[in-house]
XYZ file of N, CA, C and O in Angstrom:
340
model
N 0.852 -1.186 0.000
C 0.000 0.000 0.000
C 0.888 1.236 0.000
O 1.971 1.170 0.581
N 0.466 2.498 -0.684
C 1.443 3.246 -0.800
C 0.513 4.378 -0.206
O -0.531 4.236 -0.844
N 0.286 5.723 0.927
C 0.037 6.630 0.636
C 0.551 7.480 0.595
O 1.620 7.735 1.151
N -0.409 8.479 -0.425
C 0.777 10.102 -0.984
C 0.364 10.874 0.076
O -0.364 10.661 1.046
N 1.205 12.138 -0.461
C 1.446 12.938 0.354
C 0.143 13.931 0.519
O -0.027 14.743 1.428
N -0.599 13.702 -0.419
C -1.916 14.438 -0.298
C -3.179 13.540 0.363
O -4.326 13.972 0.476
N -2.836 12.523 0.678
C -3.998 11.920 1.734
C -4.556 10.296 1.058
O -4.788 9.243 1.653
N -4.639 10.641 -0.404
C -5.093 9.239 -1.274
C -3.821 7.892 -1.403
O -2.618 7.950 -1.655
N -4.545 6.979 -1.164
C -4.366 5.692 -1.036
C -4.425 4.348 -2.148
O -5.432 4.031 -2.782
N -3.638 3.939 -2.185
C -2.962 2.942 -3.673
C -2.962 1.789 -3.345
O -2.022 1.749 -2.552
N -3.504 0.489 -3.425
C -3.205 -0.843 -3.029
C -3.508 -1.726 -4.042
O -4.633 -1.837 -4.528
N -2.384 -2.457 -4.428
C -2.107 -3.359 -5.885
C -2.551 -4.631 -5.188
O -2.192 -4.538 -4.014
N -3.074 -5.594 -5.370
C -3.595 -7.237 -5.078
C -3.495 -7.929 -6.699
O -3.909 -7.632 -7.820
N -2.751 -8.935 -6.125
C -2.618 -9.934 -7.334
C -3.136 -11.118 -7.287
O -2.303 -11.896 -6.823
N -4.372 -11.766 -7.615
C -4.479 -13.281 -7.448
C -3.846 -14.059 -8.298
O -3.954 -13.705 -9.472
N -2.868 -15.534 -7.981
C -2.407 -15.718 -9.094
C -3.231 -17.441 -8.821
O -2.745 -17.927 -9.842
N -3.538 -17.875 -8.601
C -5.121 -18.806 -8.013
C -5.605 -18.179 -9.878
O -5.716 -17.132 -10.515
N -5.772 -19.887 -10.071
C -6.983 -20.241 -10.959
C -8.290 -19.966 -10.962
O -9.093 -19.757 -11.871
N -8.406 -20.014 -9.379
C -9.793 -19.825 -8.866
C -10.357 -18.491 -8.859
O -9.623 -17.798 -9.564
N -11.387 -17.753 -8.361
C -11.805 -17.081 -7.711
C -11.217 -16.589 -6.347
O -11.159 -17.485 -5.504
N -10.742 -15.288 -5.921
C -10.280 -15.658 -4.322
C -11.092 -14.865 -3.486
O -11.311 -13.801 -4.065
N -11.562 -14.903 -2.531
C -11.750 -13.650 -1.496
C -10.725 -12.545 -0.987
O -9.699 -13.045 -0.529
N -10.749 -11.840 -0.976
C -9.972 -10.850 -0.123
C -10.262 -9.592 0.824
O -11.257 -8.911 0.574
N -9.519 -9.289 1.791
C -9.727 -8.220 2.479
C -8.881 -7.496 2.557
O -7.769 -7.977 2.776
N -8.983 -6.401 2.452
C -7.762 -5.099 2.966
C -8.035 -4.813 4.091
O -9.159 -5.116 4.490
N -7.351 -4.312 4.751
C -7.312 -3.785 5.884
C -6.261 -3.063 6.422
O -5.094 -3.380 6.651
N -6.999 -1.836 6.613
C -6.024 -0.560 6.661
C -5.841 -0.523 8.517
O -6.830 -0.863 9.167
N -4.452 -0.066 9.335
C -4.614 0.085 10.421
C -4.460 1.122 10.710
O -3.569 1.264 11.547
N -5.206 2.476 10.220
C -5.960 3.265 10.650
C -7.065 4.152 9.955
O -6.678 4.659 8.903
N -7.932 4.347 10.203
C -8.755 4.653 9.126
C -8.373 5.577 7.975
O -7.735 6.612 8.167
N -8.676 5.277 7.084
C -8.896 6.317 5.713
C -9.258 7.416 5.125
O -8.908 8.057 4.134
N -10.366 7.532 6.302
C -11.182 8.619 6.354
C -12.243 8.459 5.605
O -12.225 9.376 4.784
N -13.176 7.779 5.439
C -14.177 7.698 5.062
C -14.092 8.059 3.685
O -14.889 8.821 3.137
N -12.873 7.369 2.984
C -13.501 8.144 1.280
C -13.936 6.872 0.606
O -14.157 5.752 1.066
N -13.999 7.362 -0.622
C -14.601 6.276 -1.538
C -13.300 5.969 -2.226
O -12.518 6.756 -2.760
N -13.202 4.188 -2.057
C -12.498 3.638 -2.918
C -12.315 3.244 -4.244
O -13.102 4.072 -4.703
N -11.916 2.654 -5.225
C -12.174 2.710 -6.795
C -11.509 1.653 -7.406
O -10.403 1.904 -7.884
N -11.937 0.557 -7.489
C -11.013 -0.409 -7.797
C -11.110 -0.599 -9.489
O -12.175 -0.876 -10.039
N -9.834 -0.407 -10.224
C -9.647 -0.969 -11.634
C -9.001 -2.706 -11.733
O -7.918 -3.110 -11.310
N -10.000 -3.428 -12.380
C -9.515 -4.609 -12.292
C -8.973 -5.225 -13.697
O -9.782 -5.249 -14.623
N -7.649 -5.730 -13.923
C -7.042 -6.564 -14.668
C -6.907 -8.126 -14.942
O -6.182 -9.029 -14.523
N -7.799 -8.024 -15.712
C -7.877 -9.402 -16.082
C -7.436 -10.312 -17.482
O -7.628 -9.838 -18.601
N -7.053 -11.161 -17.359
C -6.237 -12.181 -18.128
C -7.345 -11.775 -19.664
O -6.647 -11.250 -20.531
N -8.459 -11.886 -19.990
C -9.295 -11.876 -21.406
C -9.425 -10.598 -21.548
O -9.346 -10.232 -22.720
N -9.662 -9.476 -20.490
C -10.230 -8.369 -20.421
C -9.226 -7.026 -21.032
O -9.470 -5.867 -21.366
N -8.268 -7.685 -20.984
C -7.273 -6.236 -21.077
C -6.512 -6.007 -22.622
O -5.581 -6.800 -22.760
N -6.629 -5.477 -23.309
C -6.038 -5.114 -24.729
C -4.840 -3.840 -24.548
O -5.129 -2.660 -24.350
N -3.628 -4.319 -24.652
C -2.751 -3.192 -24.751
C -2.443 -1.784 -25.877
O -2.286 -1.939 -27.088
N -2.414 -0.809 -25.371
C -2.543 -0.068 -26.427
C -1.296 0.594 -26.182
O -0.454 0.442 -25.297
N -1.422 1.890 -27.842
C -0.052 2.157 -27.400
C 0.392 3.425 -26.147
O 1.353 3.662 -25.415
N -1.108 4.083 -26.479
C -1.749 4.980 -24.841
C -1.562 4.635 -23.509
O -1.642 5.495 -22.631
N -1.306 3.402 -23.246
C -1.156 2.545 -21.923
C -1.876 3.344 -20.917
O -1.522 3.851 -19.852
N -3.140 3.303 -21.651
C -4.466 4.241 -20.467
C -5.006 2.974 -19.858
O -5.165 1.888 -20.415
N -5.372 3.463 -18.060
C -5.600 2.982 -17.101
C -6.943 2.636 -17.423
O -7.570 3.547 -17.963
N -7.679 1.352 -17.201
C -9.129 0.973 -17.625
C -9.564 1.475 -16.880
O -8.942 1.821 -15.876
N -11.228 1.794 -17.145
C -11.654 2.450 -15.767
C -12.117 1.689 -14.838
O -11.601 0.572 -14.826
N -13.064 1.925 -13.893
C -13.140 1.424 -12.801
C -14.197 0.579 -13.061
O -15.193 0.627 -13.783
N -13.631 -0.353 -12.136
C -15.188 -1.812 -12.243
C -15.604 -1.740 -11.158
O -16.683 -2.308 -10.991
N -15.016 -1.075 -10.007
C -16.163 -1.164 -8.741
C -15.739 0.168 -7.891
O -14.722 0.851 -8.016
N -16.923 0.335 -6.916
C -16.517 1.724 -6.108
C -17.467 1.360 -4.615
O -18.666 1.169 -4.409
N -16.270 1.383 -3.771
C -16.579 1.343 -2.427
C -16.885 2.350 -1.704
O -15.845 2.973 -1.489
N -18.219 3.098 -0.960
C -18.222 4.220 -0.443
C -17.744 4.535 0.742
O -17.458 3.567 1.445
N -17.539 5.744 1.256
C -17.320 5.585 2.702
C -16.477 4.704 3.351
O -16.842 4.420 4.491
N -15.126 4.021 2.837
C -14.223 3.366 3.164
C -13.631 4.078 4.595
O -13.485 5.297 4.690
N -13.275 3.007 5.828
C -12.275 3.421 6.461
C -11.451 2.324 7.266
O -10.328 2.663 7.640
N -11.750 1.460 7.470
C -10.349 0.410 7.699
C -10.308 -0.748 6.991
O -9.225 -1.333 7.010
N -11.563 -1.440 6.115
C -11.454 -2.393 5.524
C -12.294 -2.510 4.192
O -13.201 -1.697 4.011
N -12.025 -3.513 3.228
C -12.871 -3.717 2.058
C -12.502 -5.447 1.794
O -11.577 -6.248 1.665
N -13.834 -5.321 1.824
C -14.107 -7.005 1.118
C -14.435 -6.778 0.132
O -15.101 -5.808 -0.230
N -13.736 -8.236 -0.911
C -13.671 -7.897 -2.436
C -13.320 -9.744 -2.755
O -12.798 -10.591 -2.030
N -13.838 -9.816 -4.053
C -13.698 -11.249 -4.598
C -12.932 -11.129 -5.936
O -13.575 -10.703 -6.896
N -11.513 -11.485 -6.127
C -10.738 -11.398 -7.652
C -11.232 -12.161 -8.165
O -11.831 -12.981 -7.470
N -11.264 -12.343 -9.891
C -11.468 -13.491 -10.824
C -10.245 -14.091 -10.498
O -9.491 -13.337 -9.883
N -9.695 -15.528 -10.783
C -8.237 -16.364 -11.017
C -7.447 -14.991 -12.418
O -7.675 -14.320 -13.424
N -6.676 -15.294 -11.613
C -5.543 -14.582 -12.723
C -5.522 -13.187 -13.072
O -5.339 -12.740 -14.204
N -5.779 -12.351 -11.722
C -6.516 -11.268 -12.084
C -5.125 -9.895 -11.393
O -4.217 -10.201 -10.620
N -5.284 -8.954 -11.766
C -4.692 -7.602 -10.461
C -5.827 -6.504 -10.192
O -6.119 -5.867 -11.204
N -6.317 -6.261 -9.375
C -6.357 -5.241 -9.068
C -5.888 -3.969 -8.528
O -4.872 -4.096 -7.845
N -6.331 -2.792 -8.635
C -5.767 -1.557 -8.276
C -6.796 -0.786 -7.468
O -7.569 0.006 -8.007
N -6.791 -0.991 -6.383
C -7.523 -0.431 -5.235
C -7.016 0.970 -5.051
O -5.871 1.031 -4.603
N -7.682 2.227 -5.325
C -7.279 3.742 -5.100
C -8.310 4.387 -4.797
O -9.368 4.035 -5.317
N -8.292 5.673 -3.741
C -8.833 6.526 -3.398
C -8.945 8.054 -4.434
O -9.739 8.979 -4.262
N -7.855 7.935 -5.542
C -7.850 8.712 -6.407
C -8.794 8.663 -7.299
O -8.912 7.604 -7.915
N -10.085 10.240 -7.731
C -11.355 9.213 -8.437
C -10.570 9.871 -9.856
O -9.726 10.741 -10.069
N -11.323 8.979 -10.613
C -10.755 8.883 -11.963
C -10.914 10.478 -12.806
O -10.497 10.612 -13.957
């Protein structure tokens, strides 16, 4: 997890599971209640361009402050950020 210097929050998760996985973050101290934004990377889903623009977001958590439950596809990354797009 990385945070900047302006308050927003960065957390990369990689499943490398065939499966489906569960996951939780969990921050040890709150966040402050913002909304999270997760862009997810997936093995069929992603076409490289030569723009190497960030996909947008597939999910948005409101009111975040110490944790998020979340389910990856197998073979997947996500990019969990407080930065909105």
């Amino acid at each position: 997890a990385i945070k900047r210097n302006d308050g927003h929050w960065t957390v990369i998760v990689t499943n490398y599971n065939i499966e489906d996985t569960k996951i939780k973050l969990d921050f040890e101290k709150s966040i402050g209640n913002k909304a999270v934004y997760r862009h997810l990377y997936t093995l069929n889903d992603v076409t490289p361009t030569p723009e190497a623009k960030i996909i947008g977001v597939s999910a948005k958590a409101n009111s975040v402050t110490t944790k998020i439950y979340d389910t990856l596809p197998g073979y997947s990354v996500a990019v969990y950020t407080t930065v909105p797009d």
